[in-house]
Amino acid sequence: MDFFKERSDPGPDSWEKLKRDCAGCGRCGLGQTRHNLVFGVGNERADVMFIGEGPGEQEDLKGEPFVGPAGQLLDTMLELIDLDRTKVYIANIVKCRPPRNRDPLPDEQASCIGWLERQIALVDPKILVFLGRIAAMAFIKPDFRITREHGQWFDVDGRRAMAMYHPSALLRDPGKRPETFVDLKTLQREIKELYD
Ligand code: URA
């Protein structure tokens, strides 16, 4: 019995192992149409982790999350509360670009989310910030309403979690920016409390 237990135990996870496993992923069809896998970027021991939906065109070409116009806005949002990419970790629900930037399908999300769960376990952040409805629905609750529930705190597996509008939504509708500024300040206060 112990013999089988020993053989089936995958052992402790590591970034090296996770990156290698993820690079060889063929769990859904998105891997066939993308240029690059977009794994994640930032501080692998960050207290705050930002989670988006999935790579767009620029991210697909570069292999890095949030490097297109939405990414530039995300960088500005981070700067507003004294954060930058060296202080946080950034990843997406799906690691490969959905064609024509469509929403990732439920089965594509289900196939991919295990990679993100392993990233979260390795980073072990105190705070999770979901960017947009799709990411919030995947982790906070399936009926999450971004218009009503952005900026509120939830518990996700013992971590503080909140969602804010996706930077792409803020590019499409700048009228949502003042609410997002309030959410960023809420996040900043929470981060400050971690160190007090
Ligand atoms: N939108 C996302 O959700 N993620 C990215 O990496 C880029 C745009």
mmCIF file of C-alpha atoms and ligand atoms in Angstrom:
data_model
loop_
_atom_site.group_PDB
_atom_site.id
_atom_site.type_symbol
_atom_site.label_atom_id
_atom_site.label_comp_id
_atom_site.label_asym_id
_atom_site.label_seq_id
_atom_site.Cartn_x
_atom_site.Cartn_y
_atom_site.Cartn_z
ATOM 1 C CA MET A 1 0.000 0.000 0.000
ATOM 2 C CA ASP A 2 2.718 2.453 1.060
ATOM 3 C CA PHE A 3 4.594 1.560 -2.074
ATOM 4 C CA PHE A 4 1.703 2.795 -4.268
ATOM 5 C CA LYS A 5 1.165 5.853 -2.093
ATOM 6 C CA GLU A 6 4.790 6.807 -2.480
ATOM 7 C CA ARG A 7 4.707 6.408 -6.246
ATOM 8 C CA SER A 8 1.534 8.429 -6.724
ATOM 9 C CA ASP A 9 2.633 11.299 -4.443
ATOM 10 C CA PRO A 10 3.667 14.109 -6.838
ATOM 11 C CA GLY A 11 5.830 15.664 -4.107
ATOM 12 C CA PRO A 12 6.083 19.371 -3.308
ATOM 13 C CA ASP A 13 5.395 21.752 -6.171
ATOM 14 C CA SER A 14 8.009 24.196 -7.442
ATOM 15 C CA TRP A 15 8.071 27.021 -9.975
ATOM 16 C CA GLU A 16 10.390 24.994 -12.171
ATOM 17 C CA LYS A 17 8.053 22.007 -12.162
ATOM 18 C CA LEU A 18 4.949 24.136 -12.706
ATOM 19 C CA LYS A 19 6.476 26.078 -15.626
ATOM 20 C CA ARG A 20 7.635 22.841 -17.231
ATOM 21 C CA ASP A 21 4.248 21.129 -16.795
ATOM 22 C CA CYS A 22 2.349 24.175 -18.050
ATOM 23 C CA ALA A 23 4.586 24.572 -21.115
ATOM 24 C CA GLY A 24 3.624 21.052 -22.187
ATOM 25 C CA CYS A 25 -0.121 21.622 -21.709
ATOM 26 C CA GLY A 26 -2.527 20.337 -24.335
ATOM 27 C CA ARG A 27 -5.670 20.330 -22.214
ATOM 28 C CA CYS A 28 -7.727 22.508 -24.573
ATOM 29 C CA GLY A 29 -7.688 23.743 -28.152
ATOM 30 C CA LEU A 30 -6.334 27.228 -27.389
ATOM 31 C CA GLY A 31 -2.769 25.940 -27.467
ATOM 32 C CA GLN A 32 -3.148 25.269 -31.177
ATOM 33 C CA THR A 33 -3.976 28.837 -32.201
ATOM 34 C CA ARG A 34 -1.823 30.911 -29.852
ATOM 35 C CA HIS A 35 1.715 32.135 -30.542
ATOM 36 C CA ASN A 36 3.011 32.025 -26.976
ATOM 37 C CA LEU A 37 1.889 30.665 -23.674
ATOM 38 C CA VAL A 38 1.389 33.580 -21.258
ATOM 39 C CA PHE A 39 2.369 32.110 -17.914
ATOM 40 C CA GLY A 40 2.612 35.013 -15.485
ATOM 41 C CA VAL A 41 4.954 37.766 -14.404
ATOM 42 C CA GLY A 42 6.133 39.551 -11.297
ATOM 43 C CA ASN A 43 7.246 38.799 -7.801
ATOM 44 C CA GLU A 44 6.881 35.087 -7.086
ATOM 45 C CA ARG A 45 6.583 35.835 -3.339
ATOM 46 C CA ALA A 46 4.210 38.797 -3.654
ATOM 47 C CA ASP A 47 1.598 39.623 -1.018
ATOM 48 C CA VAL A 48 -0.769 40.783 -3.732
ATOM 49 C CA MET A 49 -1.680 38.849 -6.856
ATOM 50 C CA PHE A 50 -3.675 40.284 -9.775
ATOM 51 C CA ILE A 51 -5.668 37.888 -11.922
ATOM 52 C CA GLY A 52 -6.999 38.792 -15.354
ATOM 53 C CA GLU A 53 -9.028 36.919 -17.880
ATOM 54 C CA GLY A 54 -6.740 35.813 -20.677
ATOM 55 C CA PRO A 55 -4.046 37.089 -23.032
ATOM 56 C CA GLY A 56 -4.876 39.513 -25.832
ATOM 57 C CA GLU A 57 -2.974 40.041 -29.061
ATOM 58 C CA GLN A 58 0.073 41.827 -27.623
ATOM 59 C CA GLU A 59 0.340 39.405 -24.722
ATOM 60 C CA ASP A 60 0.140 36.454 -27.120
ATOM 61 C CA LEU A 61 2.958 37.898 -29.233
ATOM 62 C CA LYS A 62 5.167 38.726 -26.255
ATOM 63 C CA GLY A 63 4.331 35.833 -23.919
ATOM 64 C CA GLU A 64 3.695 38.235 -21.027
ATOM 65 C CA PRO A 65 0.430 39.278 -19.343
ATOM 66 C CA PHE A 66 -0.946 42.801 -19.625
ATOM 67 C CA VAL A 67 1.536 44.355 -22.042
ATOM 68 C CA GLY A 68 -1.002 45.894 -24.471
ATOM 69 C CA PRO A 69 -3.145 48.998 -23.917
ATOM 70 C CA ALA A 70 -4.986 47.394 -20.975
ATOM 71 C CA GLY A 71 -1.610 46.531 -19.457
ATOM 72 C CA GLN A 72 -0.424 50.127 -19.740
ATOM 73 C CA LEU A 73 -3.499 51.207 -17.843
ATOM 74 C CA LEU A 74 -2.916 48.469 -15.257
ATOM 75 C CA ASP A 75 0.626 49.813 -14.734
ATOM 76 C CA THR A 76 -0.843 53.284 -14.134
ATOM 77 C CA MET A 77 -3.372 51.820 -11.678
ATOM 78 C CA LEU A 78 -0.548 50.089 -9.792
ATOM 79 C CA GLU A 79 1.507 53.289 -9.692
ATOM 80 C CA LEU A 80 -1.404 55.171 -8.150
ATOM 81 C CA ILE A 81 -1.061 53.014 -5.032
ATOM 82 C CA ASP A 82 2.736 52.723 -5.020
ATOM 83 C CA LEU A 83 2.854 49.278 -6.605
ATOM 84 C CA ASP A 84 4.605 48.020 -9.713
ATOM 85 C CA ARG A 85 5.336 44.704 -11.408
ATOM 86 C CA THR A 86 8.258 43.963 -9.112
ATOM 87 C CA LYS A 87 5.945 44.050 -6.078
ATOM 88 C CA VAL A 88 2.951 42.020 -7.319
ATOM 89 C CA TYR A 89 2.375 38.849 -9.307
ATOM 90 C CA ILE A 90 0.138 38.981 -12.402
ATOM 91 C CA ALA A 91 -1.501 36.027 -14.144
ATOM 92 C CA ASN A 92 -4.641 35.112 -16.051
ATOM 93 C CA ILE A 93 -7.441 32.569 -15.845
ATOM 94 C CA VAL A 94 -6.393 31.126 -19.224
ATOM 95 C CA LYS A 95 -2.770 31.040 -20.379
ATOM 96 C CA CYS A 96 -3.399 31.005 -24.131
ATOM 97 C CA ARG A 97 -5.127 33.708 -26.188
ATOM 98 C CA PRO A 98 -8.727 32.942 -27.158
ATOM 99 C CA PRO A 99 -9.133 33.664 -30.889
ATOM 100 C CA ARG A 100 -10.271 37.226 -31.690
ATOM 101 C CA ASN A 101 -10.193 38.036 -27.941
ATOM 102 C CA ARG A 102 -13.463 36.254 -27.251
ATOM 103 C CA ASP A 103 -14.248 35.325 -23.640
ATOM 104 C CA PRO A 104 -12.598 32.036 -22.657
ATOM 105 C CA LEU A 105 -15.194 29.259 -22.795
ATOM 106 C CA PRO A 106 -16.173 27.510 -19.539
ATOM 107 C CA ASP A 107 -14.393 24.294 -20.563
ATOM 108 C CA GLU A 108 -11.243 26.252 -21.516
ATOM 109 C CA GLN A 109 -11.307 27.938 -18.117
ATOM 110 C CA ALA A 110 -11.875 24.613 -16.378
ATOM 111 C CA SER A 111 -8.965 23.040 -18.279
ATOM 112 C CA CYS A 112 -6.600 25.885 -17.432
ATOM 113 C CA ILE A 113 -7.493 26.926 -13.910
ATOM 114 C CA GLY A 114 -5.397 24.235 -12.256
ATOM 115 C CA TRP A 115 -2.235 26.020 -13.451
ATOM 116 C CA LEU A 116 -3.404 29.232 -11.825
ATOM 117 C CA GLU A 117 -4.305 27.424 -8.605
ATOM 118 C CA ARG A 118 -0.757 26.078 -8.483
ATOM 119 C CA GLN A 119 0.604 29.597 -9.099
ATOM 120 C CA ILE A 120 -1.524 30.953 -6.261
ATOM 121 C CA ALA A 121 -0.319 28.174 -3.947
ATOM 122 C CA LEU A 122 3.332 28.929 -4.774
ATOM 123 C CA VAL A 123 3.046 32.732 -4.517
ATOM 124 C CA ASP A 124 0.883 32.336 -1.403
ATOM 125 C CA PRO A 125 -0.394 35.932 -1.539
ATOM 126 C CA LYS A 126 -2.404 37.487 1.268
ATOM 127 C CA ILE A 127 -4.587 39.385 -1.208
ATOM 128 C CA LEU A 128 -6.120 38.360 -4.532
ATOM 129 C CA VAL A 129 -7.392 41.036 -6.917
ATOM 130 C CA PHE A 130 -9.564 39.837 -9.781
ATOM 131 C CA LEU A 131 -9.656 42.036 -12.848
ATOM 132 C CA GLY A 132 -13.097 41.854 -14.394
ATOM 133 C CA ARG A 133 -16.184 39.719 -14.216
ATOM 134 C CA ILE A 134 -14.785 36.521 -15.731
ATOM 135 C CA ALA A 135 -11.958 36.200 -13.208
ATOM 136 C CA ALA A 136 -14.225 37.126 -10.283
ATOM 137 C CA MET A 137 -16.856 34.583 -11.349
ATOM 138 C CA ALA A 138 -14.231 31.839 -11.547
ATOM 139 C CA PHE A 139 -12.973 32.401 -7.977
ATOM 140 C CA ILE A 140 -15.390 34.429 -5.878
ATOM 141 C CA LYS A 141 -18.783 33.098 -7.008
ATOM 142 C CA PRO A 142 -20.403 32.120 -10.304
ATOM 143 C CA ASP A 143 -23.058 34.844 -10.040
ATOM 144 C CA PHE A 144 -20.589 37.631 -9.231
ATOM 145 C CA ARG A 145 -21.902 41.029 -10.407
ATOM 146 C CA ILE A 146 -18.991 43.312 -11.179
ATOM 147 C CA THR A 147 -21.129 46.458 -11.357
ATOM 148 C CA ARG A 148 -22.487 45.894 -7.838
ATOM 149 C CA GLU A 149 -19.732 43.973 -6.098
ATOM 150 C CA HIS A 150 -16.467 45.522 -7.280
ATOM 151 C CA GLY A 151 -14.421 46.892 -4.410
ATOM 152 C CA GLN A 152 -16.004 44.575 -1.806
ATOM 153 C CA TRP A 153 -13.949 42.080 0.177
ATOM 154 C CA PHE A 154 -14.573 38.340 -0.018
ATOM 155 C CA ASP A 155 -12.821 35.291 1.363
ATOM 156 C CA VAL A 156 -11.264 32.964 -1.205
ATOM 157 C CA ASP A 157 -9.679 29.954 0.494
ATOM 158 C CA GLY A 158 -8.608 32.036 3.465
ATOM 159 C CA ARG A 159 -7.252 34.926 1.400
ATOM 160 C CA ARG A 160 -8.679 38.444 1.179
ATOM 161 C CA ALA A 161 -10.137 38.859 -2.295
ATOM 162 C CA MET A 162 -11.712 41.679 -4.240
ATOM 163 C CA ALA A 163 -12.575 42.404 -7.832
ATOM 164 C CA MET A 164 -12.276 45.612 -9.771
ATOM 165 C CA TYR A 165 -13.207 46.583 -13.276
ATOM 166 C CA HIS A 166 -10.954 45.098 -15.942
ATOM 167 C CA PRO A 167 -8.624 47.765 -17.398
ATOM 168 C CA SER A 168 -10.110 47.032 -20.864
ATOM 169 C CA ALA A 169 -13.531 48.006 -19.488
ATOM 170 C CA LEU A 170 -11.992 51.224 -18.148
ATOM 171 C CA LEU A 171 -10.552 51.955 -21.594
ATOM 172 C CA ARG A 172 -13.960 51.415 -23.174
ATOM 173 C CA ASP A 173 -15.803 53.384 -20.489
ATOM 174 C CA PRO A 174 -13.659 56.005 -18.716
ATOM 175 C CA GLY A 175 -16.752 56.893 -16.661
ATOM 176 C CA LYS A 176 -15.963 53.822 -14.508
ATOM 177 C CA ARG A 177 -12.542 55.166 -13.528
ATOM 178 C CA PRO A 178 -13.563 57.147 -10.424
ATOM 179 C CA GLU A 179 -15.101 53.978 -8.893
ATOM 180 C CA THR A 180 -11.921 52.084 -9.681
ATOM 181 C CA PHE A 181 -9.860 54.782 -7.996
ATOM 182 C CA VAL A 182 -11.914 54.193 -4.845
ATOM 183 C CA ASP A 183 -11.326 50.418 -5.172
ATOM 184 C CA LEU A 184 -7.590 50.989 -5.551
ATOM 185 C CA LYS A 185 -7.558 53.092 -2.387
ATOM 186 C CA THR A 186 -9.472 50.315 -0.588
ATOM 187 C CA LEU A 187 -6.796 47.884 -1.736
ATOM 188 C CA GLN A 188 -4.030 50.240 -0.643
ATOM 189 C CA ARG A 189 -5.523 50.472 2.869
ATOM 190 C CA GLU A 190 -5.735 46.682 3.093
ATOM 191 C CA ILE A 191 -2.106 46.322 2.025
ATOM 192 C CA LYS A 192 -1.062 48.916 4.586
ATOM 193 C CA GLU A 193 -2.875 46.939 7.275
ATOM 194 C CA LEU A 194 -0.772 43.881 6.422
ATOM 195 C CA TYR A 195 2.322 45.742 7.589
ATOM 196 C CA ASP A 196 0.851 47.574 10.613
HETATM 197 N N1 URA B 1 -6.499 41.137 -20.606
HETATM 198 C C1 URA B 1 -6.355 40.151 -19.687
HETATM 199 O O1 URA B 1 -7.303 39.757 -19.036
HETATM 200 N N2 URA B 1 -5.141 39.657 -19.526
HETATM 201 C C2 URA B 1 -4.075 40.071 -20.195
HETATM 202 O O2 URA B 1 -2.990 39.554 -19.968
HETATM 203 C C3 URA B 1 -4.255 41.106 -21.134
HETATM 204 C C4 URA B 1 -5.473 41.622 -21.338
#
